[in-house]
Each structure stands twice: as C-alpha cells, then as structure tokens.
Amino acid sequence: MRILGIETSCDETGVAIYDEEKGLIANQLHTQIALHADYGGVVPELASRDHIRKLAPLLQAALQEANLTAKDIDGVAYTSGPGLVGALLVGSTVARSLAYAWNIPAIGVHHMEGHLLAPMLEENPPHFPFVALLVSGGHTQLVRVDGVGRYELLGESIDDAAGEAFDKTAKLLGLDYPGGAALARLASNGTPNRFAFPRPMTDRPGLDFSFSGLKTFAANTFHQVMQEEGELTEQSKADIAYAFQEAVVDTLAIKCKRALKQTGLKRLVIAGGVSANKQLRQTLAELMQQLGGKVYYPQPQFCTDNGAMIAYAGFLRLKQGQQQDLAIEVRPRWAMTELTAV
C-alpha cells in the first residue's frame, strides 16, 4: 500500500509518499518563512494562497522522486485539523479531489497525531505504551499513548504553548522570524545565572503548563535592563535568551518526570517543532538516563510540519479500513482524545 500525504495546516506545504514495504519514498516540503518574515508571524490569507501555488508542483515532484504515477497511489491522507481553517481547506480540497479522480480512499489526519507518530519513521521506533510530550508553536501537551488512537491527555498548557512563548520572546528581543530557533542560537552565548526566571506551575501538583507568565517576566527583565543600562547589548539579549530557554526546558523536564512517575512508564517521546531544540533534547536525555528509561525523537526534518508524518498516520488508519466520504470537513480545533483507536 502506498499513501500520498498532504500537510497544509499552517505555513509549510508538505507532500510525501509512504510505502508499506519500503517506508518513506518521497518527501517534498516548501516553507513560507520568507513570505511571512516581514510580518513577524504567519498571515493566514497569505499562507492559504501560497499553499494553492505550491501544492501542484510539490505533488508532481513527489511522484517523480518516487518514480511513480497516479495509478501507483492506493490512498490519500491529508491534515484536516487542527490548524488555520483556510490553509486546511486548501489541502483537504486538493486531497479529496485527487481521491475522487483516482478512485481511491482518502482520510483526514489529526495534525498532532501526525507529530506524535513521527518517531515511528525512525529505524528504532518506540514501542507502545509511552508518554509523549507534544511541544510546538500551537500545542504543549503530555499524553499517555497506548496505541494508535488510544490517547489519554495528562496535561496541557492553559495559555500559551511553549513554541509560541519562544517566538514572542524572540520578537521582544528583536530577533528575526522564526524566532524560536533564533532565540535558541542566541542563548548559546548567554551567561548562566545572570537572570533567574521562574519555573511556572512546578510548585503545585499536576501536569498542566503555563508559559504566558514567562513572556511577561522576560519583558519586565528587558525593560529593567534598559532602565539600568540605557540600552540592551547583544550580551544582555543573550543572557535573557539563556534564562528564558532554561526556564522553559526545566519546566518541561519537571513535568515529563512527573508524568513518567504517574504512569510508571520508561519511554518518553518528544515531537513537534520545539522538539528540535538542542537544550531540550540534552536535558531530557539526561533525565531518562537517570530514570533508567529512553527518550525518542523524530529527525529534525520531521520535527516541523511535514507531509511524511501525515502519510504515515494516514497509512495506519487506511490500512485498517478507515476512510471518509466525499464531504470536505476541516476542524481548526480538534481534541486528539476524540480520535478512534486503530
């Protein structure tokens, strides 16, 4: 079985083909970073229009990369939520049209399930059950995973996601878009212990997160340095970035440790855009070594939005006979716990 996957939930246009026997055989991706850079964030209307422009060329490129034709595709998977409604409609409309024209089944995939299953594309994938930390610009969640579609939400952010907090703090520091990666690079030159940032919601029980207060703390620190020194030097920026990143990473690690203790599991999966952060990976690797467990990550290219994770997640469901009718339905907000088990 060969499944074509289409991802258009936000500002990446991804098209990939997953082969049941050979694995991933095509992976095409276009990022809209340059398009949105002048605005300091994603402009939904521009994102939708760019998906329209790029999908057809990427589809052709994916088929060419895999040395296949439309007749060789057995099913189509597409992101139907959560995400930007206009962007989702572009991908879902194209996917449903292809499925109708090629007379093959199609299925809408939950974007975060795609991220959660991305580590399964690696040579040594994790076995069920495990705890998953899904950490991106739009989501920060801890989930117990007992199988595909068998998810128990353990905790989530009650306000900003970790990735959103990274991006907004980076914007405060005058860094280029996308800010999260730029802030992480700047933090590598920071001075430890110059600023002490809080670890929000770690002084109380539970597995929920809150990162909006860290943004406020970073802004207050920024203004305090400006008042005391008259300007914000590059070193001061780096010191603020270092303290902010340490606070986010420590908070995530503390909650992961609690989740593992609560569930009694020894396997931890980290997925989503922020999972590419080197400091987070190092900290969680050290944590799992202390706990006698193991941490799993997708490759960096599969941390951000991509078609490969959608093709794979769709394959697992289509193989079990799940599919959807011709109606085009997208869900900008969609709880992963609503998914059916495979």
Short mmCIF file of N, CA and C in Angstrom, two decimals, residues 82-258:
data_model
loop_
_atom_site.label_atom_id
_atom_site.label_comp_id
_atom_site.label_asym_id
_atom_site.label_seq_id
_atom_site.Cartn_x
_atom_site.Cartn_y
_atom_site.Cartn_z
N PRO A 82 -5.93 20.05 13.78
CA PRO A 82 -6.23 21.47 13.91
C PRO A 82 -5.26 22.32 13.09
N GLY A 83 -5.60 23.61 12.94
CA GLY A 83 -4.75 24.50 12.16
C GLY A 83 -5.54 25.71 11.68
N LEU A 84 -4.98 26.43 10.72
CA LEU A 84 -5.63 27.60 10.13
C LEU A 84 -6.69 27.10 9.15
N VAL A 85 -7.91 27.57 9.31
CA VAL A 85 -9.01 26.99 8.53
C VAL A 85 -8.80 27.14 7.03
N GLY A 86 -8.32 28.30 6.57
CA GLY A 86 -8.10 28.49 5.14
C GLY A 86 -7.03 27.56 4.59
N ALA A 87 -5.96 27.43 5.34
CA ALA A 87 -4.87 26.55 4.93
C ALA A 87 -5.32 25.09 4.90
N LEU A 88 -6.08 24.69 5.91
CA LEU A 88 -6.60 23.32 5.96
C LEU A 88 -7.51 23.03 4.77
N LEU A 89 -8.32 24.02 4.39
CA LEU A 89 -9.26 23.83 3.27
C LEU A 89 -8.53 23.61 1.96
N VAL A 90 -7.38 24.25 1.79
CA VAL A 90 -6.62 24.06 0.55
C VAL A 90 -6.17 22.61 0.43
N GLY A 91 -5.52 22.10 1.46
CA GLY A 91 -5.01 20.73 1.41
C GLY A 91 -6.11 19.69 1.33
N SER A 92 -7.18 19.89 2.10
CA SER A 92 -8.25 18.90 2.12
C SER A 92 -9.01 18.88 0.78
N THR A 93 -9.20 20.05 0.17
CA THR A 93 -9.89 20.11 -1.12
C THR A 93 -9.09 19.41 -2.21
N VAL A 94 -7.79 19.68 -2.24
CA VAL A 94 -6.93 19.02 -3.23
C VAL A 94 -6.90 17.51 -2.99
N ALA A 95 -6.75 17.10 -1.75
CA ALA A 95 -6.68 15.67 -1.43
C ALA A 95 -7.96 14.94 -1.80
N ARG A 96 -9.10 15.53 -1.44
CA ARG A 96 -10.38 14.88 -1.74
C ARG A 96 -10.60 14.82 -3.25
N SER A 97 -10.17 15.85 -3.96
CA SER A 97 -10.32 15.87 -5.42
C SER A 97 -9.47 14.78 -6.07
N LEU A 98 -8.24 14.63 -5.58
CA LEU A 98 -7.37 13.58 -6.11
C LEU A 98 -7.95 12.20 -5.84
N ALA A 99 -8.44 12.00 -4.62
CA ALA A 99 -9.01 10.70 -4.27
C ALA A 99 -10.20 10.37 -5.16
N TYR A 100 -11.03 11.37 -5.45
CA TYR A 100 -12.19 11.16 -6.31
C TYR A 100 -11.75 10.85 -7.75
N ALA A 101 -10.80 11.63 -8.24
CA ALA A 101 -10.34 11.46 -9.62
C ALA A 101 -9.63 10.13 -9.81
N TRP A 102 -8.86 9.71 -8.80
CA TRP A 102 -8.09 8.46 -8.90
C TRP A 102 -8.87 7.25 -8.38
N ASN A 103 -10.08 7.48 -7.85
CA ASN A 103 -10.93 6.40 -7.34
C ASN A 103 -10.22 5.59 -6.25
N ILE A 104 -9.67 6.31 -5.27
CA ILE A 104 -9.00 5.68 -4.13
C ILE A 104 -9.53 6.30 -2.84
N PRO A 105 -9.38 5.62 -1.72
CA PRO A 105 -9.89 6.16 -0.45
C PRO A 105 -9.04 7.32 0.05
N ALA A 106 -9.65 8.15 0.88
CA ALA A 106 -8.96 9.29 1.50
C ALA A 106 -9.34 9.36 2.96
N ILE A 107 -8.46 9.94 3.75
CA ILE A 107 -8.74 10.10 5.18
C ILE A 107 -8.12 11.38 5.70
N GLY A 108 -8.86 12.10 6.53
CA GLY A 108 -8.34 13.29 7.19
C GLY A 108 -7.56 12.89 8.43
N VAL A 109 -6.39 13.46 8.60
CA VAL A 109 -5.49 13.11 9.70
C VAL A 109 -5.42 14.25 10.71
N HIS A 110 -5.38 13.90 11.98
CA HIS A 110 -5.17 14.89 13.04
C HIS A 110 -3.70 15.32 13.02
N HIS A 111 -3.49 16.62 12.92
CA HIS A 111 -2.13 17.15 12.79
C HIS A 111 -1.21 16.69 13.93
N MET A 112 -1.72 16.72 15.17
CA MET A 112 -0.87 16.36 16.30
C MET A 112 -0.65 14.85 16.39
N GLU A 113 -1.58 14.06 15.88
CA GLU A 113 -1.32 12.61 15.79
C GLU A 113 -0.17 12.36 14.82
N GLY A 114 -0.13 13.15 13.75
CA GLY A 114 0.99 13.03 12.84
C GLY A 114 2.31 13.29 13.54
N HIS A 115 2.38 14.39 14.32
CA HIS A 115 3.60 14.69 15.07
C HIS A 115 3.93 13.56 16.05
N LEU A 116 2.92 13.09 16.75
CA LEU A 116 3.13 12.07 17.78
C LEU A 116 3.71 10.79 17.18
N LEU A 117 3.28 10.45 15.96
CA LEU A 117 3.73 9.21 15.32
C LEU A 117 4.98 9.39 14.47
N ALA A 118 5.48 10.63 14.34
CA ALA A 118 6.66 10.88 13.51
C ALA A 118 7.88 10.06 13.93
N PRO A 119 8.12 9.83 15.24
CA PRO A 119 9.27 8.99 15.61
C PRO A 119 9.18 7.56 15.09
N MET A 120 7.98 7.12 14.68
CA MET A 120 7.83 5.78 14.14
C MET A 120 8.50 5.64 12.77
N LEU A 121 8.87 6.77 12.16
CA LEU A 121 9.56 6.73 10.88
C LEU A 121 11.05 6.42 11.03
N GLU A 122 11.53 6.39 12.27
CA GLU A 122 12.95 6.13 12.52
C GLU A 122 13.26 4.63 12.47
N GLU A 123 14.54 4.29 12.41
CA GLU A 123 14.95 2.89 12.33
C GLU A 123 14.62 2.12 13.61
N ASN A 124 14.72 2.79 14.75
CA ASN A 124 14.40 2.14 16.03
C ASN A 124 13.26 2.89 16.71
N PRO A 125 12.04 2.65 16.25
CA PRO A 125 10.90 3.39 16.79
C PRO A 125 10.53 2.93 18.19
N PRO A 126 9.85 3.77 18.96
CA PRO A 126 9.41 3.38 20.30
C PRO A 126 8.26 2.38 20.23
N HIS A 127 8.16 1.54 21.24
CA HIS A 127 7.05 0.61 21.35
C HIS A 127 6.01 1.19 22.30
N PHE A 128 4.75 0.85 22.06
CA PHE A 128 3.68 1.25 22.97
C PHE A 128 3.77 0.42 24.24
N PRO A 129 3.38 0.95 25.40
CA PRO A 129 2.92 2.32 25.64
C PRO A 129 4.08 3.26 25.93
N PHE A 130 3.83 4.57 25.81
CA PHE A 130 4.84 5.55 26.17
C PHE A 130 4.14 6.87 26.52
N VAL A 131 4.91 7.76 27.13
CA VAL A 131 4.45 9.12 27.39
C VAL A 131 4.98 10.01 26.27
N ALA A 132 4.13 10.85 25.72
CA ALA A 132 4.53 11.75 24.64
C ALA A 132 4.42 13.20 25.10
N LEU A 133 5.47 13.97 24.85
CA LEU A 133 5.44 15.41 25.03
C LEU A 133 5.33 16.03 23.66
N LEU A 134 4.17 16.62 23.36
CA LEU A 134 3.95 17.30 22.09
C LEU A 134 4.14 18.78 22.32
N VAL A 135 5.18 19.33 21.74
CA VAL A 135 5.56 20.70 22.07
C VAL A 135 5.87 21.45 20.78
N SER A 136 5.01 22.45 20.48
CA SER A 136 5.13 23.18 19.22
C SER A 136 4.66 24.61 19.42
N GLY A 137 4.49 25.33 18.31
CA GLY A 137 4.02 26.70 18.40
C GLY A 137 2.58 26.81 18.83
N GLY A 138 1.80 25.77 18.58
CA GLY A 138 0.38 25.83 18.91
C GLY A 138 -0.05 24.92 20.03
N HIS A 139 0.81 23.96 20.43
CA HIS A 139 0.42 22.98 21.43
C HIS A 139 1.56 22.65 22.38
N THR A 140 1.21 22.44 23.63
CA THR A 140 2.12 21.83 24.60
C THR A 140 1.27 20.86 25.41
N GLN A 141 1.49 19.57 25.19
CA GLN A 141 0.66 18.55 25.81
C GLN A 141 1.50 17.36 26.27
N LEU A 142 1.08 16.75 27.35
CA LEU A 142 1.61 15.46 27.79
C LEU A 142 0.50 14.44 27.59
N VAL A 143 0.83 13.36 26.89
CA VAL A 143 -0.17 12.36 26.51
C VAL A 143 0.35 10.97 26.82
N ARG A 144 -0.49 10.15 27.43
CA ARG A 144 -0.17 8.72 27.55
C ARG A 144 -0.66 8.05 26.27
N VAL A 145 0.22 7.29 25.64
CA VAL A 145 -0.09 6.66 24.36
C VAL A 145 -0.02 5.15 24.52
N ASP A 146 -1.16 4.48 24.39
CA ASP A 146 -1.22 3.02 24.50
C ASP A 146 -1.36 2.35 23.14
N GLY A 147 -1.51 3.13 22.10
CA GLY A 147 -1.63 2.62 20.75
C GLY A 147 -2.12 3.73 19.85
N VAL A 148 -2.23 3.46 18.56
CA VAL A 148 -2.71 4.47 17.62
C VAL A 148 -4.18 4.76 17.92
N GLY A 149 -4.45 6.02 18.27
CA GLY A 149 -5.80 6.42 18.62
C GLY A 149 -6.18 6.17 20.06
N ARG A 150 -5.28 5.60 20.82
CA ARG A 150 -5.55 5.32 22.24
C ARG A 150 -4.73 6.30 23.08
N TYR A 151 -5.30 7.49 23.26
CA TYR A 151 -4.58 8.59 23.88
C TYR A 151 -5.31 9.07 25.14
N GLU A 152 -4.53 9.33 26.17
CA GLU A 152 -5.06 9.92 27.40
C GLU A 152 -4.31 11.21 27.66
N LEU A 153 -5.02 12.32 27.64
CA LEU A 153 -4.40 13.62 27.90
C LEU A 153 -4.06 13.74 29.37
N LEU A 154 -2.78 13.91 29.68
CA LEU A 154 -2.32 14.03 31.06
C LEU A 154 -2.21 15.48 31.51
N GLY A 155 -1.86 16.36 30.60
CA GLY A 155 -1.71 17.77 30.93
C GLY A 155 -1.47 18.58 29.67
N GLU A 156 -1.78 19.87 29.74
CA GLU A 156 -1.58 20.74 28.59
C GLU A 156 -1.42 22.17 29.06
N SER A 157 -1.01 23.05 28.16
CA SER A 157 -0.85 24.45 28.52
C SER A 157 -2.21 25.11 28.68
N ILE A 158 -2.37 25.87 29.75
CA ILE A 158 -3.64 26.57 29.98
C ILE A 158 -3.66 27.92 29.29
N ASP A 159 -2.52 28.33 28.70
CA ASP A 159 -2.47 29.58 27.94
C ASP A 159 -1.58 29.39 26.72
N ASP A 160 -0.44 30.06 26.68
CA ASP A 160 0.43 29.97 25.52
C ASP A 160 1.15 28.63 25.46
N ALA A 161 1.35 28.12 24.24
CA ALA A 161 2.20 26.96 24.04
C ALA A 161 3.66 27.38 24.17
N ALA A 162 4.53 26.41 24.43
CA ALA A 162 5.95 26.72 24.62
C ALA A 162 6.55 27.36 23.37
N GLY A 163 6.21 26.83 22.20
CA GLY A 163 6.75 27.40 20.96
C GLY A 163 6.30 28.83 20.73
N GLU A 164 5.05 29.11 21.07
CA GLU A 164 4.54 30.48 20.94
C GLU A 164 5.29 31.42 21.88
N ALA A 165 5.57 30.95 23.10
CA ALA A 165 6.32 31.77 24.05
C ALA A 165 7.73 32.04 23.55
N PHE A 166 8.35 31.03 22.94
CA PHE A 166 9.67 31.21 22.33
C PHE A 166 9.62 32.30 21.27
N ASP A 167 8.66 32.20 20.38
CA ASP A 167 8.58 33.14 19.26
C ASP A 167 8.31 34.57 19.72
N LYS A 168 7.42 34.72 20.70
CA LYS A 168 7.07 36.06 21.16
C LYS A 168 8.21 36.69 21.96
N THR A 169 8.93 35.88 22.72
CA THR A 169 10.09 36.41 23.44
C THR A 169 11.20 36.79 22.47
N ALA A 170 11.36 36.00 21.43
CA ALA A 170 12.36 36.33 20.41
C ALA A 170 12.01 37.65 19.72
N LYS A 171 10.72 37.86 19.46
CA LYS A 171 10.30 39.11 18.84
C LYS A 171 10.59 40.29 19.76
N LEU A 172 10.38 40.10 21.07
CA LEU A 172 10.70 41.13 22.05
C LEU A 172 12.18 41.52 21.98
N LEU A 173 13.03 40.53 21.73
CA LEU A 173 14.47 40.76 21.68
C LEU A 173 14.94 41.24 20.30
N GLY A 174 13.99 41.41 19.39
CA GLY A 174 14.34 41.93 18.07
C GLY A 174 14.96 40.90 17.15
N LEU A 175 14.69 39.63 17.38
CA LEU A 175 15.26 38.57 16.56
C LEU A 175 14.41 38.32 15.33
N ASP A 176 15.04 37.77 14.30
CA ASP A 176 14.36 37.51 13.04
C ASP A 176 13.36 36.38 13.19
N TYR A 177 12.34 36.38 12.34
CA TYR A 177 11.37 35.30 12.26
C TYR A 177 11.95 34.15 11.45
N PRO A 178 11.73 32.87 11.84
CA PRO A 178 11.01 32.41 13.03
C PRO A 178 11.86 32.53 14.28
N GLY A 179 11.28 33.06 15.33
CA GLY A 179 12.05 33.46 16.48
C GLY A 179 12.56 32.35 17.36
N GLY A 180 11.85 31.23 17.44
CA GLY A 180 12.25 30.18 18.37
C GLY A 180 13.66 29.68 18.13
N ALA A 181 13.96 29.35 16.88
CA ALA A 181 15.30 28.86 16.53
C ALA A 181 16.35 29.94 16.74
N ALA A 182 16.01 31.19 16.41
CA ALA A 182 16.95 32.29 16.60
C ALA A 182 17.25 32.51 18.08
N LEU A 183 16.23 32.40 18.92
CA LEU A 183 16.45 32.57 20.36
C LEU A 183 17.35 31.47 20.90
N ALA A 184 17.15 30.24 20.44
CA ALA A 184 17.99 29.13 20.91
C ALA A 184 19.45 29.35 20.52
N ARG A 185 19.68 29.87 19.31
CA ARG A 185 21.06 30.15 18.89
C ARG A 185 21.67 31.25 19.75
N LEU A 186 20.89 32.29 20.02
CA LEU A 186 21.38 33.39 20.84
C LEU A 186 21.67 32.92 22.27
N ALA A 187 20.84 32.03 22.79
CA ALA A 187 21.01 31.55 24.16
C ALA A 187 22.33 30.82 24.37
N SER A 188 22.88 30.26 23.30
CA SER A 188 24.14 29.53 23.42
C SER A 188 25.29 30.44 23.83
N ASN A 189 25.12 31.76 23.68
CA ASN A 189 26.15 32.72 24.08
C ASN A 189 25.81 33.42 25.39
N GLY A 190 24.75 32.95 26.06
CA GLY A 190 24.30 33.59 27.29
C GLY A 190 25.14 33.25 28.51
N THR A 191 25.04 34.12 29.51
CA THR A 191 25.76 33.92 30.78
C THR A 191 24.84 33.24 31.78
N PRO A 192 25.25 32.06 32.28
CA PRO A 192 24.41 31.37 33.26
C PRO A 192 24.26 32.19 34.54
N ASN A 193 23.06 32.11 35.12
CA ASN A 193 22.77 32.66 36.46
C ASN A 193 22.73 34.19 36.52
N ARG A 194 22.82 34.88 35.40
CA ARG A 194 22.70 36.33 35.49
C ARG A 194 21.26 36.71 35.84
N PHE A 195 20.31 36.04 35.19
CA PHE A 195 18.90 36.28 35.47
C PHE A 195 18.27 34.99 35.97
N ALA A 196 17.37 35.11 36.92
CA ALA A 196 16.66 33.94 37.46
C ALA A 196 15.20 34.02 37.07
N PHE A 197 14.80 33.20 36.12
CA PHE A 197 13.42 33.15 35.66
C PHE A 197 12.65 32.07 36.44
N PRO A 198 11.35 32.24 36.64
CA PRO A 198 10.55 31.23 37.36
C PRO A 198 10.30 30.00 36.50
N ARG A 199 9.95 28.91 37.17
CA ARG A 199 9.51 27.68 36.51
C ARG A 199 8.02 27.55 36.79
N PRO A 200 7.18 28.08 35.91
CA PRO A 200 5.75 28.21 36.20
C PRO A 200 5.04 26.89 36.43
N MET A 201 4.19 26.88 37.45
CA MET A 201 3.30 25.78 37.79
C MET A 201 4.04 24.50 38.21
N THR A 202 5.31 24.65 38.58
CA THR A 202 6.05 23.47 39.08
C THR A 202 6.00 23.39 40.60
N ASP A 203 5.48 24.43 41.25
CA ASP A 203 5.39 24.45 42.71
C ASP A 203 4.05 23.92 43.20
N ARG A 204 3.29 23.32 42.29
CA ARG A 204 1.99 22.76 42.64
C ARG A 204 1.83 21.43 41.92
N PRO A 205 0.98 20.54 42.40
CA PRO A 205 0.81 19.25 41.74
C PRO A 205 0.13 19.40 40.39
N GLY A 206 0.21 18.37 39.58
CA GLY A 206 -0.45 18.40 38.28
C GLY A 206 0.52 18.46 37.13
N LEU A 207 -0.01 18.28 35.92
CA LEU A 207 0.81 18.19 34.73
C LEU A 207 0.48 19.25 33.68
N ASP A 208 -0.28 20.27 34.07
CA ASP A 208 -0.58 21.36 33.15
C ASP A 208 0.59 22.35 33.10
N PHE A 209 0.62 23.14 32.03
CA PHE A 209 1.68 24.11 31.80
C PHE A 209 1.09 25.52 31.70
N SER A 210 1.95 26.51 31.90
CA SER A 210 1.60 27.91 31.66
C SER A 210 2.87 28.65 31.29
N PHE A 211 2.86 29.28 30.11
CA PHE A 211 4.07 29.97 29.66
C PHE A 211 3.86 31.47 29.42
N SER A 212 2.64 31.96 29.58
CA SER A 212 2.42 33.38 29.35
C SER A 212 3.15 34.23 30.38
N GLY A 213 3.25 33.74 31.62
CA GLY A 213 3.95 34.49 32.65
C GLY A 213 5.43 34.64 32.36
N LEU A 214 6.01 33.64 31.70
CA LEU A 214 7.43 33.73 31.35
C LEU A 214 7.67 34.84 30.33
N LYS A 215 6.74 35.00 29.41
CA LYS A 215 6.85 36.11 28.45
C LYS A 215 6.84 37.45 29.18
N THR A 216 5.92 37.57 30.14
CA THR A 216 5.83 38.81 30.91
C THR A 216 7.11 39.04 31.70
N PHE A 217 7.64 37.97 32.30
CA PHE A 217 8.88 38.08 33.07
C PHE A 217 10.03 38.51 32.17
N ALA A 218 10.09 37.95 30.97
CA ALA A 218 11.14 38.33 30.02
C ALA A 218 11.00 39.81 29.63
N ALA A 219 9.75 40.25 29.41
CA ALA A 219 9.52 41.66 29.05
C ALA A 219 9.93 42.59 30.18
N ASN A 220 9.59 42.21 31.42
CA ASN A 220 9.97 43.04 32.57
C ASN A 220 11.49 43.09 32.74
N THR A 221 12.15 41.96 32.51
CA THR A 221 13.62 41.92 32.59
C THR A 221 14.22 42.81 31.51
N PHE A 222 13.66 42.74 30.33
CA PHE A 222 14.09 43.58 29.20
C PHE A 222 14.03 45.06 29.58
N HIS A 223 12.89 45.49 30.11
CA HIS A 223 12.72 46.90 30.45
C HIS A 223 13.61 47.31 31.63
N GLN A 224 13.82 46.40 32.55
CA GLN A 224 14.69 46.69 33.70
C GLN A 224 16.12 46.94 33.25
N VAL A 225 16.60 46.10 32.34
CA VAL A 225 17.96 46.27 31.83
C VAL A 225 18.07 47.59 31.05
N MET A 226 17.04 47.92 30.31
CA MET A 226 17.05 49.17 29.55
C MET A 226 17.12 50.38 30.49
N GLN A 227 16.40 50.31 31.59
CA GLN A 227 16.42 51.41 32.55
C GLN A 227 17.78 51.53 33.23
N GLU A 228 18.38 50.39 33.55
CA GLU A 228 19.64 50.41 34.29
C GLU A 228 20.83 50.73 33.40
N GLU A 229 20.81 50.24 32.15
CA GLU A 229 21.99 50.37 31.29
C GLU A 229 21.78 51.34 30.12
N GLY A 230 20.52 51.73 29.89
CA GLY A 230 20.25 52.67 28.81
C GLY A 230 20.12 52.04 27.45
N GLU A 231 20.54 50.80 27.32
CA GLU A 231 20.42 50.07 26.07
C GLU A 231 20.50 48.57 26.35
N LEU A 232 20.09 47.80 25.37
CA LEU A 232 20.17 46.35 25.51
C LEU A 232 21.28 45.85 24.60
N THR A 233 22.40 45.48 25.21
CA THR A 233 23.54 44.99 24.43
C THR A 233 23.26 43.58 23.93
N GLU A 234 24.08 43.14 22.99
CA GLU A 234 23.93 41.78 22.47
C GLU A 234 24.13 40.75 23.57
N GLN A 235 25.05 41.06 24.51
CA GLN A 235 25.27 40.11 25.60
C GLN A 235 24.06 40.04 26.53
N SER A 236 23.44 41.18 26.78
CA SER A 236 22.25 41.17 27.62
C SER A 236 21.11 40.42 26.94
N LYS A 237 20.99 40.59 25.63
CA LYS A 237 19.99 39.81 24.90
C LYS A 237 20.25 38.31 25.04
N ALA A 238 21.52 37.94 24.89
CA ALA A 238 21.88 36.53 25.00
C ALA A 238 21.61 36.00 26.41
N ASP A 239 21.85 36.84 27.42
CA ASP A 239 21.62 36.41 28.81
C ASP A 239 20.13 36.21 29.09
N ILE A 240 19.30 37.10 28.54
CA ILE A 240 17.85 36.94 28.71
C ILE A 240 17.37 35.69 27.96
N ALA A 241 17.89 35.48 26.76
CA ALA A 241 17.52 34.30 25.98
C ALA A 241 17.92 33.03 26.71
N TYR A 242 19.11 33.04 27.30
CA TYR A 242 19.59 31.87 28.04
C TYR A 242 18.67 31.56 29.22
N ALA A 243 18.34 32.57 30.00
CA ALA A 243 17.50 32.38 31.18
C ALA A 243 16.10 31.91 30.79
N PHE A 244 15.57 32.49 29.71
CA PHE A 244 14.24 32.10 29.25
C PHE A 244 14.23 30.64 28.79
N GLN A 245 15.19 30.28 27.96
CA GLN A 245 15.24 28.90 27.46
C GLN A 245 15.42 27.90 28.59
N GLU A 246 16.29 28.22 29.57
CA GLU A 246 16.50 27.33 30.70
C GLU A 246 15.20 27.13 31.47
N ALA A 247 14.42 28.20 31.63
CA ALA A 247 13.17 28.11 32.38
C ALA A 247 12.17 27.22 31.65
N VAL A 248 12.05 27.38 30.34
CA VAL A 248 11.11 26.55 29.57
C VAL A 248 11.54 25.10 29.59
N VAL A 249 12.81 24.84 29.35
CA VAL A 249 13.31 23.46 29.29
C VAL A 249 13.17 22.78 30.66
N ASP A 250 13.54 23.48 31.72
CA ASP A 250 13.41 22.90 33.06
C ASP A 250 11.96 22.59 33.39
N THR A 251 11.06 23.49 33.02
CA THR A 251 9.64 23.27 33.28
C THR A 251 9.14 22.04 32.55
N LEU A 252 9.50 21.91 31.28
CA LEU A 252 9.09 20.74 30.51
C LEU A 252 9.65 19.46 31.11
N ALA A 253 10.92 19.50 31.52
CA ALA A 253 11.56 18.31 32.09
C ALA A 253 10.91 17.91 33.41
N ILE A 254 10.59 18.87 34.24
CA ILE A 254 9.95 18.58 35.53
C ILE A 254 8.60 17.90 35.32
N LYS A 255 7.83 18.42 34.37
CA LYS A 255 6.51 17.83 34.11
C LYS A 255 6.62 16.45 33.45
N CYS A 256 7.62 16.27 32.59
CA CYS A 256 7.83 14.95 32.00
C CYS A 256 8.18 13.91 33.07
N LYS A 257 9.03 14.30 34.01
CA LYS A 257 9.39 13.39 35.10
C LYS A 257 8.17 13.01 35.91
N ARG A 258 7.31 13.99 36.18
CA ARG A 258 6.08 13.69 36.92
C ARG A 258 5.18 12.73 36.15
#
